[in-house]
Coordinates of N, CA, C and O in Angstrom, one line a residue:
S1 N 111.6 107.6 179.6 CA 112.1 106.3 179.9 C 112.0 105.4 178.7 O 111.3 105.7 177.8
A2 N 112.8 104.4 178.8 CA 112.8 103.4 177.7 C 113.2 104.0 176.3 O 112.7 103.6 175.3
G3 N 114.1 105.1 176.3 CA 114.4 105.6 175.1 C 113.4 106.6 174.5 O 113.6 106.9 173.3
R4 N 112.4 107.0 175.2 CA 111.3 107.8 174.6 C 111.6 109.3 175.0 O 112.2 109.6 176.1
I5 N 111.3 110.2 174.1 CA 111.4 111.6 174.3 C 110.0 112.3 174.3 O 109.2 112.0 173.4
G6 N 109.8 113.1 175.3 CA 108.5 113.8 175.5 C 108.7 115.2 175.4 O 109.6 115.7 176.1
V7 N 108.0 116.0 174.5 CA 107.9 117.4 174.4 C 106.5 117.8 174.9 O 105.6 117.5 174.2
G8 N 106.5 118.5 176.0 CA 105.1 118.9 176.4 C 104.4 117.8 177.3 O 103.2 117.9 177.6
T9 N 105.2 116.7 177.5 CA 104.6 115.7 178.3 C 105.7 115.0 179.1 O 106.8 114.9 178.6
T10 N 105.5 114.4 180.2 CA 106.5 113.7 181.0 C 106.2 112.1 180.9 O 107.0 111.4 181.4
T11 N 105.2 111.8 180.1 CA 104.9 110.4 179.9 C 104.7 110.0 178.4 O 103.6 109.7 178.0
P12 N 105.8 110.1 177.7 CA 105.6 109.8 176.2 C 105.2 108.3 176.0 O 105.8 107.4 176.6
S13 N 104.3 108.1 175.1 CA 103.9 106.7 174.8 C 104.5 106.2 173.5 O 104.4 105.0 173.2
T14 N 105.2 107.0 172.8 CA 106.0 106.6 171.6 C 107.5 107.1 171.7 O 107.8 107.8 172.7
T15 N 108.2 106.8 170.7 CA 109.6 107.2 170.8 C 109.7 108.7 170.8 O 110.6 109.2 171.5
L16 N 108.9 109.4 170.0 CA 108.9 110.9 170.1 C 107.4 111.3 170.3 O 106.6 111.0 169.4
A17 N 107.0 111.9 171.4 CA 105.6 112.4 171.6 C 105.6 113.9 171.8 O 106.4 114.4 172.7
V18 N 104.9 114.7 171.0 CA 104.9 116.1 171.1 C 103.4 116.5 171.4 O 102.5 116.2 170.6
I19 N 103.2 117.1 172.6 CA 102.0 117.5 172.9 C 102.0 119.0 172.8 O 102.7 119.8 173.4
G20 N 101.0 119.6 171.9 CA 101.0 121.0 171.7 C 101.3 121.3 170.2 O 101.4 120.5 169.4
T21 N 101.4 122.6 169.9 CA 101.7 123.0 168.5 C 103.2 122.8 168.1 O 104.0 123.1 168.9
S22 N 103.4 122.3 166.9 CA 104.6 122.0 166.4 C 104.9 123.0 165.2 O 104.0 123.1 164.4
Y23 N 106.2 123.4 165.0 CA 106.5 124.2 163.8 C 107.8 123.7 163.2 O 108.8 123.6 164.0
F24 N 107.9 123.4 161.9 CA 109.1 123.1 161.3 C 109.4 124.1 160.3 O 108.6 124.3 159.3
S25 N 110.6 124.6 160.3 CA 110.9 125.8 159.4 C 111.7 125.3 158.2 O 111.8 126.1 157.3
T26 N 112.2 124.1 158.2 CA 113.0 123.6 157.1 C 112.4 122.2 156.6 O 111.5 121.8 157.2
T27 N 113.0 121.7 155.7 CA 112.6 120.4 155.2 C 112.7 119.3 156.3 O 113.7 119.2 157.0
T28 N 111.6 118.6 156.4 CA 111.5 117.5 157.4 C 111.2 116.2 156.6 O 110.3 116.1 156.0
T29 N 112.0 115.2 156.8 CA 111.9 114.0 156.1 C 111.4 113.0 157.1 O 112.0 112.7 158.2
L30 N 110.3 112.2 156.8 CA 109.8 111.2 157.5 C 109.9 109.8 156.8 O 109.6 109.8 155.6
N31 N 110.3 108.9 157.5 CA 110.4 107.5 156.9 C 109.3 106.7 157.5 O 109.5 105.8 158.3
G32 N 108.0 106.9 157.1 CA 106.9 106.2 157.7 C 105.8 107.2 157.9 O 105.9 108.3 157.5
P33 N 104.7 106.7 158.3 CA 103.5 107.6 158.4 C 103.6 108.6 159.5 O 104.2 108.3 160.5
L34 N 103.0 109.7 159.3 CA 102.8 110.8 160.4 C 101.5 110.7 160.9 O 100.5 110.9 160.1
L35 N 101.3 110.3 162.2 CA 99.9 110.1 162.7 C 99.4 111.3 163.5 O 100.3 111.8 164.3
F36 N 98.2 111.7 163.4 CA 97.6 112.8 164.2 C 96.5 112.2 165.0 O 95.7 111.5 164.5
N37 N 96.4 112.8 166.1 CA 95.2 112.4 167.0 C 94.4 113.7 167.2 O 94.4 114.3 168.2
G38 N 93.6 114.0 166.2 CA 92.8 115.2 166.2 C 93.7 116.4 165.8 O 94.7 116.3 165.5
G39 N 93.0 117.5 165.9 CA 93.7 118.8 165.7 C 93.6 119.2 164.2 O 92.9 118.7 163.4
Q40 N 94.6 120.1 163.8 CA 94.6 120.6 162.5 C 95.9 120.3 161.8 O 97.0 120.3 162.4
M41 N 95.9 119.9 160.5 CA 97.0 119.7 159.7 C 97.2 120.7 158.7 O 96.3 121.0 157.9
T42 N 98.4 121.3 158.5 CA 98.7 122.3 157.4 C 100.0 121.9 156.8 O 101.0 121.7 157.5
F43 N 100.0 121.7 155.5 CA 101.2 121.3 154.8 C 101.6 122.3 153.7 O 100.8 122.9 153.0
G44 N 102.9 122.5 153.5 CA 103.3 123.4 152.4 C 104.3 122.5 151.6 O 104.9 121.7 152.1
A45 N 104.2 122.9 150.4 CA 105.1 122.1 149.3 C 106.1 123.0 148.7 O 105.8 124.2 148.4
Q46 N 107.2 122.5 148.4 CA 108.2 123.3 147.7 C 107.8 123.4 146.2 O 107.0 122.6 145.7
T47 N 108.4 124.3 145.5 CA 108.2 124.5 144.0 C 108.5 123.2 143.3 O 107.8 122.7 142.4
T48 N 109.7 122.6 143.6 CA 110.1 121.3 143.0 C 110.1 120.4 144.1 O 110.4 120.6 145.3
T49 N 109.9 119.1 143.7 CA 109.8 118.1 144.7 C 110.6 116.8 144.3 O 110.7 116.5 143.1
T50 N 111.1 116.1 145.2 CA 111.8 114.8 144.9 C 110.8 113.7 145.2 O 111.3 112.5 145.1
I51 N 109.6 113.9 145.6 CA 108.7 112.8 145.9 C 108.4 112.1 144.6 O 108.0 112.7 143.6
P52 N 108.6 110.8 144.6 CA 108.1 110.0 143.4 C 106.8 110.2 143.0 O 105.9 110.4 143.8
T53 N 106.7 110.3 141.6 CA 105.3 110.5 141.1 C 104.3 109.4 141.5 O 103.1 109.7 141.7
A54 N 104.7 108.2 141.9 CA 103.7 107.2 142.3 C 103.1 107.6 143.7 O 102.1 107.0 144.1
L55 N 103.8 108.5 144.4 CA 103.3 108.8 145.7 C 102.5 110.1 145.6 O 102.7 110.9 144.7
Q56 N 101.7 110.4 146.6 CA 100.9 111.6 146.6 C 101.6 112.7 147.3 O 102.4 112.4 148.3
A57 N 101.5 113.9 146.9 CA 102.2 115.0 147.5 C 101.7 115.2 148.9 O 102.3 115.6 149.8
W58 N 100.4 114.9 149.1 CA 99.7 115.1 150.3 C 98.5 114.2 150.5 O 97.7 114.0 149.5
S59 N 98.4 113.4 151.5 CA 97.2 112.5 151.7 C 97.0 112.3 153.1 O 97.8 112.5 154.0
I60 N 95.6 112.0 153.4 CA 95.1 111.6 154.8 C 94.6 110.3 154.6 O 93.7 110.1 153.7
A61 N 95.0 109.3 155.5 CA 94.4 107.9 155.4 C 94.5 107.4 156.8 O 95.2 107.9 157.7
T62 N 93.8 106.2 157.0 CA 93.9 105.5 158.3 C 95.1 104.5 158.2 O 95.4 104.1 159.3
S63 N 95.5 104.2 157.0 CA 96.6 103.2 157.0 C 97.5 103.6 155.8 O 97.0 104.0 154.7
T64 N 98.7 103.2 155.8 CA 99.6 103.3 154.6 C 99.6 102.0 153.7 O 100.3 102.0 152.8
V65 N 98.9 101.0 154.2 CA 99.0 99.7 153.6 C 97.8 99.4 152.7 O 98.0 99.3 151.5
S66 N 96.6 99.2 153.3 CA 95.5 98.6 152.5 C 94.4 99.5 152.3 O 93.6 99.2 151.4
S67 N 94.3 100.6 152.9 CA 93.0 101.5 152.7 C 93.5 102.7 151.8 O 94.5 103.2 151.9
A68 N 92.4 103.0 151.0 CA 92.7 104.2 150.1 C 92.5 105.5 151.1 O 91.9 105.5 152.1
P69 N 93.3 106.6 150.6 CA 93.2 107.7 151.4 C 91.9 108.4 151.4 O 91.2 108.3 150.5
F70 N 91.6 109.1 152.5 CA 90.4 110.0 152.6 C 90.5 111.1 151.5 O 89.7 111.4 150.8
L71 N 91.8 111.6 151.4 CA 92.0 112.8 150.6 C 93.4 112.7 150.1 O 94.3 112.4 150.9
S72 N 93.7 113.0 148.8 CA 95.0 113.0 148.3 C 95.2 114.0 147.2 O 94.3 114.3 146.5
I73 N 96.3 114.5 147.1 CA 96.6 115.4 146.0 C 97.8 114.9 145.3 O 98.9 114.7 145.9
N74 N 97.8 114.6 144.1 CA 98.8 114.1 143.2 C 99.9 114.9 143.0 O 99.7 116.1 142.6
S75 N 101.2 114.5 143.2 CA 102.3 115.3 143.1 C 102.7 115.7 141.7 O 103.4 116.7 141.5
S76 N 102.3 115.0 140.7 CA 102.6 115.3 139.3 C 101.8 116.3 138.7 O 102.3 117.0 137.8
D77 N 100.5 116.4 139.0 CA 99.6 117.3 138.2 C 98.6 118.0 139.1 O 97.8 118.8 138.6
G78 N 98.6 117.8 140.4 CA 97.7 118.5 141.3 C 96.3 118.0 141.3 O 95.4 118.6 141.9
S79 N 96.0 116.8 140.7 CA 94.7 116.3 140.8 C 94.3 115.8 142.1 O 95.3 115.4 142.8
V80 N 93.1 115.9 142.4 CA 92.6 115.5 143.8 C 91.8 114.3 143.8 O 91.0 114.1 143.0
G81 N 92.1 113.4 144.8 CA 91.3 112.2 144.9 C 90.6 112.2 146.3 O 91.3 112.5 147.3
I82 N 89.3 111.9 146.3 CA 88.6 111.7 147.6 C 88.2 110.3 147.7 O 87.4 109.8 146.9
G83 N 88.6 109.6 148.7 CA 88.3 108.1 148.8 C 89.2 107.3 148.0 O 88.8 106.1 147.8
T84 N 90.2 107.9 147.3 CA 91.0 107.1 146.3 C 92.2 107.9 146.1 O 92.4 109.1 146.5
V85 N 93.3 107.2 145.6 CA 94.5 108.0 145.3 C 94.3 108.9 144.0 O 95.1 109.9 143.7
G86 N 93.2 108.7 143.3 CA 92.9 109.6 142.3 C 93.4 109.1 140.9 O 94.5 108.5 140.8
D87 N 92.7 109.3 139.8 CA 93.0 109.1 138.4 C 93.4 110.3 137.8 O 92.7 111.3 137.8
T88 N 94.7 110.3 137.4 CA 95.2 111.5 136.8 C 94.4 112.0 135.6 O 94.7 113.2 135.1
A89 N 93.6 111.2 134.9 CA 92.7 111.6 133.9 C 91.7 112.6 134.3 O 91.1 113.3 133.4
F90 N 91.5 112.8 135.6 CA 90.5 113.6 136.1 C 91.1 114.6 137.1 O 92.0 114.2 137.9
E91 N 90.7 116.0 137.1 CA 91.1 116.9 138.1 C 90.6 116.5 139.4 O 91.2 116.7 140.4
L92 N 89.3 115.9 139.5 CA 88.7 115.5 140.8 C 88.2 114.1 140.6 O 87.5 113.9 139.7
D93 N 88.7 113.2 141.4 CA 88.2 111.7 141.4 C 87.7 111.4 142.8 O 88.3 111.5 143.7
V94 N 86.4 111.1 142.8 CA 85.7 110.7 144.1 C 85.3 109.3 144.0 O 84.6 108.9 143.1
S95 N 85.6 108.5 145.0 CA 85.2 107.1 145.1 C 84.8 106.8 146.5 O 85.3 107.3 147.5
G96 N 83.8 105.9 146.7 CA 83.3 105.6 148.0 C 82.5 104.3 148.0 O 82.0 103.9 147.0
P97 N 82.3 103.7 149.2 CA 81.5 102.4 149.2 C 80.0 102.6 149.0 O 79.4 101.7 148.6
G98 N 79.4 103.7 149.3 CA 78.1 104.0 149.3 C 77.7 104.5 147.8 O 78.4 104.7 147.0
Y99 N 76.3 104.5 147.6 CA 75.8 104.9 146.4 C 75.7 106.5 146.3 O 75.6 107.0 145.2
Q100 N 75.7 107.2 147.4 CA 75.7 108.7 147.4 C 77.1 109.1 147.2 O 77.9 108.9 148.1
I101 N 77.4 109.7 146.0 CA 78.8 110.1 145.8 C 79.2 111.5 146.2 O 80.1 111.8 146.9
A102 N 78.3 112.5 145.8 CA 78.6 113.9 146.2 C 77.3 114.7 146.3 O 76.4 114.4 145.7
R103 N 77.4 115.7 147.1 CA 76.3 116.7 147.3 C 76.9 118.1 147.4 O 77.9 118.3 148.0
F104 N 76.4 119.0 146.6 CA 76.7 120.4 146.5 C 75.5 121.1 147.0 O 74.5 121.1 146.4
K105 N 75.6 121.8 148.2 CA 74.4 122.4 148.8 C 74.6 123.8 149.2 O 75.7 124.1 149.8
S106 N 73.7 124.8 148.9 CA 73.7 126.1 149.3 C 73.4 126.2 150.8 O 72.5 125.5 151.2
D107 N 74.1 127.0 151.6 CA 73.7 127.1 153.0 C 72.8 128.4 153.1 O 72.6 128.9 154.3
N108 N 72.4 129.0 152.0 CA 71.6 130.2 152.0 C 70.2 129.8 152.7 O 69.6 128.8 152.3
T109 N 69.7 130.6 153.6 CA 68.5 130.3 154.2 C 67.3 130.8 153.5 O 66.1 130.6 153.9
G110 N 67.5 131.6 152.5 CA 66.3 132.2 151.7 C 65.9 131.3 150.6 O 66.1 130.1 150.6
N111 N 65.2 132.0 149.7 CA 64.6 131.3 148.5 C 65.8 130.8 147.5 O 65.3 130.2 146.5
L112 N 67.0 131.1 147.8 CA 68.0 130.7 146.8 C 68.7 129.4 147.2 O 69.5 128.9 146.4
A113 N 68.3 128.8 148.4 CA 68.9 127.6 148.8 C 68.6 126.4 147.8 O 67.3 126.3 147.5
A114 N 69.5 125.6 147.5 CA 69.3 124.6 146.6 C 70.4 123.5 146.7 O 71.4 123.8 147.4
E115 N 70.3 122.4 146.1 CA 71.3 121.4 146.1 C 71.4 120.5 144.9 O 70.4 120.4 144.2
V116 N 72.6 120.1 144.6 CA 72.8 119.1 143.4 C 73.5 117.9 144.0 O 74.4 118.1 144.7
T117 N 73.0 116.7 143.7 CA 73.6 115.5 144.2 C 74.0 114.6 143.1 O 73.3 114.6 142.0
I118 N 75.1 113.8 143.2 CA 75.5 112.9 142.2 C 75.4 111.5 143.0 O 76.0 111.3 144.1
Q119 N 74.8 110.5 142.3 CA 74.8 109.2 143.0 C 74.8 108.1 141.9 O 74.6 108.3 140.8
S120 N 75.2 106.9 142.4 CA 75.2 105.8 141.5 C 74.2 104.7 141.9 O 74.5 103.8 142.7
G121 N 73.0 104.9 141.6 CA 71.9 103.9 142.0 C 71.4 104.4 143.3 O 71.6 105.3 143.9
N122 N 70.4 103.5 143.7 CA 69.7 103.8 145.0 C 69.5 102.5 145.8 O 68.5 102.3 146.4
N123 N 70.6 101.7 145.7 CA 70.6 100.4 146.5 C 69.8 99.4 145.7 O 69.9 98.2 146.1
T124 N 69.0 99.7 144.7 CA 68.2 98.6 144.1 C 68.4 98.6 142.6 O 68.0 97.7 141.9
T125 N 68.8 99.7 142.0 CA 68.9 99.9 140.5 C 70.3 100.2 140.1 O 71.0 100.9 140.8
A126 N 70.6 99.8 138.9 CA 71.9 100.1 138.2 C 71.7 101.4 137.5 O 71.4 101.4 136.4
Q127 N 72.1 102.5 138.1 CA 71.9 103.8 137.5 C 73.0 104.8 138.0 O 73.7 104.6 139.0
A128 N 73.2 105.8 137.1 CA 74.0 106.9 137.5 C 72.9 108.1 137.5 O 72.2 108.2 136.5
A129 N 72.9 108.9 138.5 CA 71.9 110.0 138.7 C 72.5 111.2 139.0 O 73.4 111.3 139.8
L130 N 71.8 112.3 138.6 CA 72.2 113.7 139.0 C 70.8 114.3 139.5 O 69.9 114.3 138.7
S131 N 70.7 114.8 140.7 CA 69.5 115.2 141.3 C 69.7 116.8 141.5 O 70.7 117.3 141.8
L132 N 68.6 117.4 141.1 CA 68.5 118.9 141.2 C 67.4 119.2 142.0 O 66.2 119.0 141.8
V133 N 67.7 119.9 143.2 CA 66.7 120.1 144.2 C 66.6 121.7 144.5 O 67.5 122.2 145.2
P134 N 65.6 122.3 144.0 CA 65.4 123.7 144.3 C 64.9 123.9 145.7 O 64.4 123.0 146.3
Y135 N 64.9 125.1 146.2 CA 64.3 125.4 147.5 C 62.8 125.2 147.5 O 62.3 124.6 148.5
T136 N 62.1 125.6 146.5 CA 60.7 125.4 146.4 C 60.4 124.6 144.9 O 61.2 124.7 144.1
G137 N 59.3 123.9 144.9 CA 59.0 123.2 143.7 C 59.5 121.8 143.6 O 59.9 121.3 144.6
S138 N 59.4 121.2 142.5 CA 59.7 119.8 142.4 C 61.2 119.6 142.3 O 61.9 120.4 141.6
A139 N 61.6 118.5 142.8 CA 63.0 118.1 142.7 C 63.1 117.3 141.4 O 62.1 116.5 141.1
W140 N 64.1 117.3 140.7 CA 64.3 116.6 139.4 C 65.5 115.8 139.5 O 66.5 116.1 140.0
N141 N 65.4 114.5 138.8 CA 66.5 113.6 138.8 C 66.7 113.1 137.4 O 65.8 112.7 136.7
I142 N 67.9 113.2 137.0 CA 68.2 112.7 135.6 C 69.0 111.4 135.8 O 70.0 111.3 136.5
Q143 N 68.4 110.3 135.3 CA 68.9 108.9 135.6 C 69.2 108.3 134.4 O 68.5 108.2 133.4
A144 N 70.6 107.7 134.3 CA 71.0 106.8 133.2 C 70.7 105.4 133.9 O 71.5 104.9 134.7
R145 N 69.7 104.7 133.4 CA 69.2 103.4 134.0 C 69.8 102.3 133.2 O 69.2 101.9 132.1
G146 N 70.9 101.6 133.6 CA 71.5 100.5 132.9 C 70.6 99.2 132.9 O 70.6 98.4 131.9
D147 N 69.9 99.2 134.1 CA 69.1 98.0 134.3 C 67.8 98.0 133.4 O 67.3 96.9 133.0
E148 N 67.4 99.1 132.8 CA 66.3 99.3 131.9 C 66.6 99.9 130.6 O 65.7 100.2 129.8
D149 N 67.9 100.2 130.4 CA 68.4 100.6 129.1 C 67.7 101.9 128.7 O 67.2 102.0 127.6
R150 N 67.7 102.9 129.6 CA 66.9 104.2 129.3 C 67.5 105.2 130.1 O 68.2 105.1 131.1
L151 N 67.3 106.5 129.6 CA 67.6 107.7 130.3 C 66.3 108.3 130.7 O 65.4 108.6 130.0
N152 N 66.1 108.6 132.1 CA 64.9 109.2 132.7 C 65.1 110.5 133.1 O 66.1 110.9 133.7
F153 N 64.1 111.4 133.0 CA 63.9 112.7 133.5 C 62.8 112.6 134.5 O 61.6 112.4 134.1
V154 N 63.1 112.5 135.8 CA 62.1 112.1 136.9 C 61.8 113.3 137.7 O 62.7 114.1 138.2
E155 N 60.5 113.5 137.9 CA 60.0 114.6 138.8 C 59.9 114.1 140.2 O 59.5 112.8 140.4
D156 N 60.2 114.8 141.2 CA 60.1 114.4 142.6 C 61.2 113.4 143.1 O 60.9 112.4 143.7
G157 N 62.4 113.6 142.6 CA 63.5 112.8 143.1 C 63.7 111.4 142.5 O 63.1 111.1 141.5
V158 N 64.5 110.6 143.2 CA 64.9 109.2 142.8 C 63.7 108.3 142.4 O 63.7 107.7 141.5
N159 N 62.8 108.3 143.4 CA 61.7 107.4 143.2 C 60.4 108.0 142.6 O 59.3 107.5 142.8
G160 N 60.5 109.1 142.0 CA 59.3 109.8 141.5 C 59.0 109.3 140.1 O 59.3 108.2 139.7
T161 N 58.1 110.0 139.4 CA 57.5 109.6 138.1 C 58.3 110.1 137.0 O 58.6 111.3 136.8
P162 N 58.8 109.1 136.0 CA 59.5 109.7 134.9 C 58.6 110.4 134.0 O 57.5 110.0 133.6
R163 N 59.0 111.7 133.7 CA 58.2 112.6 132.8 C 58.6 112.4 131.4 O 57.9 112.6 130.4
L164 N 60.0 112.1 131.2 CA 60.5 112.0 129.8 C 61.5 110.9 129.8 O 62.4 110.8 130.8
V165 N 61.4 110.0 128.8 CA 62.3 108.8 128.8 C 62.9 108.7 127.4 O 62.3 108.9 126.4
I166 N 64.2 108.4 127.3 CA 64.9 108.1 126.0 C 65.3 106.7 126.2 O 66.2 106.4 127.0
R167 N 64.8 105.8 125.3 CA 65.2 104.4 125.4 C 66.6 104.1 124.6 O 67.0 105.0 123.8
G168 N 67.1 103.0 124.9 CA 68.5 102.7 124.2 C 68.4 102.7 122.7 O 69.4 103.1 122.1
G169 N 67.3 102.4 122.0 CA 67.2 102.3 120.7 C 66.9 103.7 120.1 O 66.8 103.9 118.8
G170 N 66.6 104.7 120.9 CA 66.4 106.0 120.5 C 65.0 106.5 120.5 O 64.6 107.7 120.2
N171 N 64.0 105.5 120.9 CA 62.6 106.0 121.1 C 62.5 106.9 122.3 O 63.1 106.8 123.3
V172 N 61.7 108.0 122.2 CA 61.4 109.0 123.2 C 60.0 108.8 123.7 O 59.1 108.8 122.9
G173 N 59.8 108.9 124.9 CA 58.5 108.8 125.5 C 58.2 109.9 126.5 O 59.1 110.2 127.3
V174 N 57.0 110.5 126.4 CA 56.5 111.5 127.3 C 55.3 111.0 127.9 O 54.3 110.6 127.2
G175 N 55.3 110.7 129.2 CA 54.2 110.1 129.9 C 54.2 108.6 129.9 O 53.2 108.0 130.2
T176 N 55.3 108.0 129.3 CA 55.4 106.6 129.2 C 56.9 106.2 129.2 O 57.7 107.0 128.9
T177 N 57.1 105.1 129.9 CA 58.5 104.6 130.0 C 58.8 103.5 128.9 O 59.9 103.1 128.8
T178 N 57.8 103.2 128.1 CA 58.0 102.2 127.1 C 57.4 102.7 125.7 O 56.5 102.1 125.2
P179 N 58.1 103.7 125.1 CA 57.5 104.3 123.9 C 57.7 103.3 122.8 O 58.8 102.6 122.7
T180 N 56.6 103.1 122.0 CA 56.6 102.1 120.9 C 57.1 102.6 119.6 O 57.3 102.0 118.6
G181 N 57.1 104.0 119.5 CA 57.5 104.7 118.3 C 58.7 105.6 118.6 O 59.1 105.7 119.7
L182 N 59.2 106.3 117.5 CA 60.3 107.2 117.7 C 60.0 108.3 118.7 O 60.9 108.7 119.5
F183 N 58.8 108.7 118.7 CA 58.4 109.8 119.7 C 56.9 109.4 120.0 O 56.0 109.5 119.2
Q184 N 56.6 109.2 121.3 CA 55.3 108.8 121.8 C 54.9 109.7 123.0 O 55.7 109.9 123.9
V185 N 53.8 110.2 122.9 CA 53.2 111.0 124.0 C 51.9 110.4 124.6 O 51.1 110.0 123.8
V186 N 51.9 110.1 125.8 CA 50.7 109.6 126.5 C 50.2 110.5 127.5 O 50.9 111.0 128.4
A187 N 48.8 110.8 127.4 CA 48.2 111.7 128.4 C 46.9 111.0 128.7 O 46.0 110.7 127.9
S188 N 46.8 110.6 130.0 CA 45.6 109.9 130.6 C 45.6 108.6 129.8 O 46.5 107.8 129.7
S189 N 44.5 108.2 129.2 CA 44.2 107.0 128.5 C 44.4 107.1 127.0 O 44.4 106.2 126.3
T190 N 44.8 108.3 126.5 CA 45.0 108.5 125.1 C 46.5 108.7 124.9 O 47.2 109.3 125.6
Y191 N 47.0 108.1 123.7 CA 48.4 108.4 123.3 C 48.6 108.5 121.8 O 47.7 108.0 121.1
T192 N 49.6 109.1 121.5 CA 50.0 109.2 120.0 C 51.5 108.8 119.9 O 52.3 109.3 120.6
A193 N 51.7 107.8 119.0 CA 53.0 107.3 118.8 C 53.4 107.8 117.3 O 52.6 107.6 116.4
I194 N 54.5 108.3 117.2 CA 55.0 108.8 115.8 C 56.1 107.9 115.4 O 57.0 107.6 116.1

């Protein structure tokens, strides 16, 4: 009714409503977004394409207007963007509103399970961090702290104790975050600055 066509349904809610699996064997051109309500999407691309370089060969988003896509593949070079259309200077470009950017985690249930995370701060500090978390033993965090002008090697994760610090001027501290010499080691109440 009302000029609507239903395939697999007698009550289409849009101009064309397809309920069930669809298959297109030749080129299909859409002038507008293709919306899915759950299910699986599989796309194939031709060897050559007439899609303008400014558009993505493949993307998933909630809107075609104001929101960045959840996932996109650039048609000119195959670079992938997650949370962004992607910067062609990078093969993989990940962007998001939170400070936790990415996690790579083994699903191994034995002693080989481990994870690596990349984050930009912890909601209170201006830092870029790489966390290394083994199955057993201490987790380590490498932090570039812009707010304190130093590079930290931290034991026990983000809020743990810095074991080695490199300050912006080149001073290195072991057991201290404020080395006064080029290389300073602090153990308990004694220290040596070189």
